[in-house]
Short mmCIF file of C-alpha atoms in Angstrom, two decimals:
data_model
loop_
_atom_site.label_atom_id
_atom_site.label_comp_id
_atom_site.label_asym_id
_atom_site.label_seq_id
_atom_site.Cartn_x
_atom_site.Cartn_y
_atom_site.Cartn_z
CA MET G 563 100.47 52.06 91.46
CA GLN G 564 104.05 53.01 92.28
CA PHE G 565 104.37 54.71 88.88
CA ILE G 566 101.31 56.88 89.50
CA GLY G 567 102.44 57.75 93.02
CA THR G 568 105.94 58.62 91.90
CA PHE G 569 104.68 60.84 89.08
CA PHE G 570 102.14 62.51 91.38
CA TRP G 571 104.70 63.41 94.04
CA SER G 572 107.35 64.47 91.57
CA ALA G 573 104.79 66.65 89.74
CA LEU G 574 103.69 68.21 93.02
CA LEU G 575 107.19 68.88 94.35
CA ILE G 576 108.71 70.08 91.08
CA SER G 577 105.74 72.35 90.35
CA LEU G 578 106.14 73.81 93.83
CA LEU G 579 109.85 74.33 93.23
CA ASN G 580 109.09 75.84 89.82
CA TYR G 581 106.60 78.24 91.39
CA VAL G 582 108.97 79.36 94.13
CA VAL G 583 111.91 79.89 91.78
CA SER G 584 109.77 81.79 89.27
CA ALA G 585 108.44 84.02 92.06
CA VAL G 586 111.94 84.74 93.37
CA GLN G 587 113.27 85.53 89.90
CA ASN G 588 110.15 87.55 89.06
CA VAL G 589 109.35 85.61 85.87
CA GLU G 590 106.15 84.02 84.62
CA PHE G 591 105.13 80.69 86.21
CA ASN G 592 105.00 77.93 83.57
CA PHE G 593 103.04 74.89 84.76
CA THR G 594 103.78 72.88 81.61
CA LEU G 595 107.51 73.14 82.20
CA GLY G 596 107.02 71.74 85.71
CA LEU G 597 105.08 68.76 84.35
CA ILE G 598 107.71 68.02 81.72
CA LEU G 599 110.50 68.21 84.29
CA SER G 600 108.55 65.96 86.68
CA LEU G 601 108.11 63.39 83.92
CA VAL G 602 111.86 63.42 83.30
CA VAL G 603 112.58 63.12 87.03
CA SER G 604 110.10 60.23 87.35
CA VAL G 605 111.78 58.32 84.51
CA PHE G 606 115.18 58.99 86.10
CA ILE G 607 113.88 57.65 89.45
CA PHE G 608 112.60 54.48 87.77
CA ILE G 609 115.94 53.95 86.01
CA ILE G 610 117.88 54.41 89.24
CA GLY G 611 115.45 52.06 91.02
CA SER G 612 116.00 49.34 88.43
CA ILE G 613 119.80 49.66 88.63
CA ILE G 614 120.00 49.34 92.42
CA PRO G 615 119.90 45.66 93.47
CA ASP G 616 117.14 44.45 95.80
CA SER G 617 119.29 42.00 97.76
CA PRO G 618 121.76 43.14 100.43
CA ALA G 619 125.47 43.08 99.66
CA PRO G 620 127.26 39.89 100.69
CA GLU G 621 129.42 40.05 103.79
CA LYS G 622 133.16 39.87 103.35
CA HIS G 623 135.22 38.13 106.01
#
């Protein structure tokens, strides 16, 4: 479920960003580009999430 949620939110936010930037630059809005970028961002988020450890760092005295 976390994979679907992550892809949904990244697709929504990146498509919104893609729309705003294309409107500011006065170019054509490309929805497919937003979906491809959101897929790349989702994979990057999953990789970063697997690298970060789940346990807290040990205390040093």
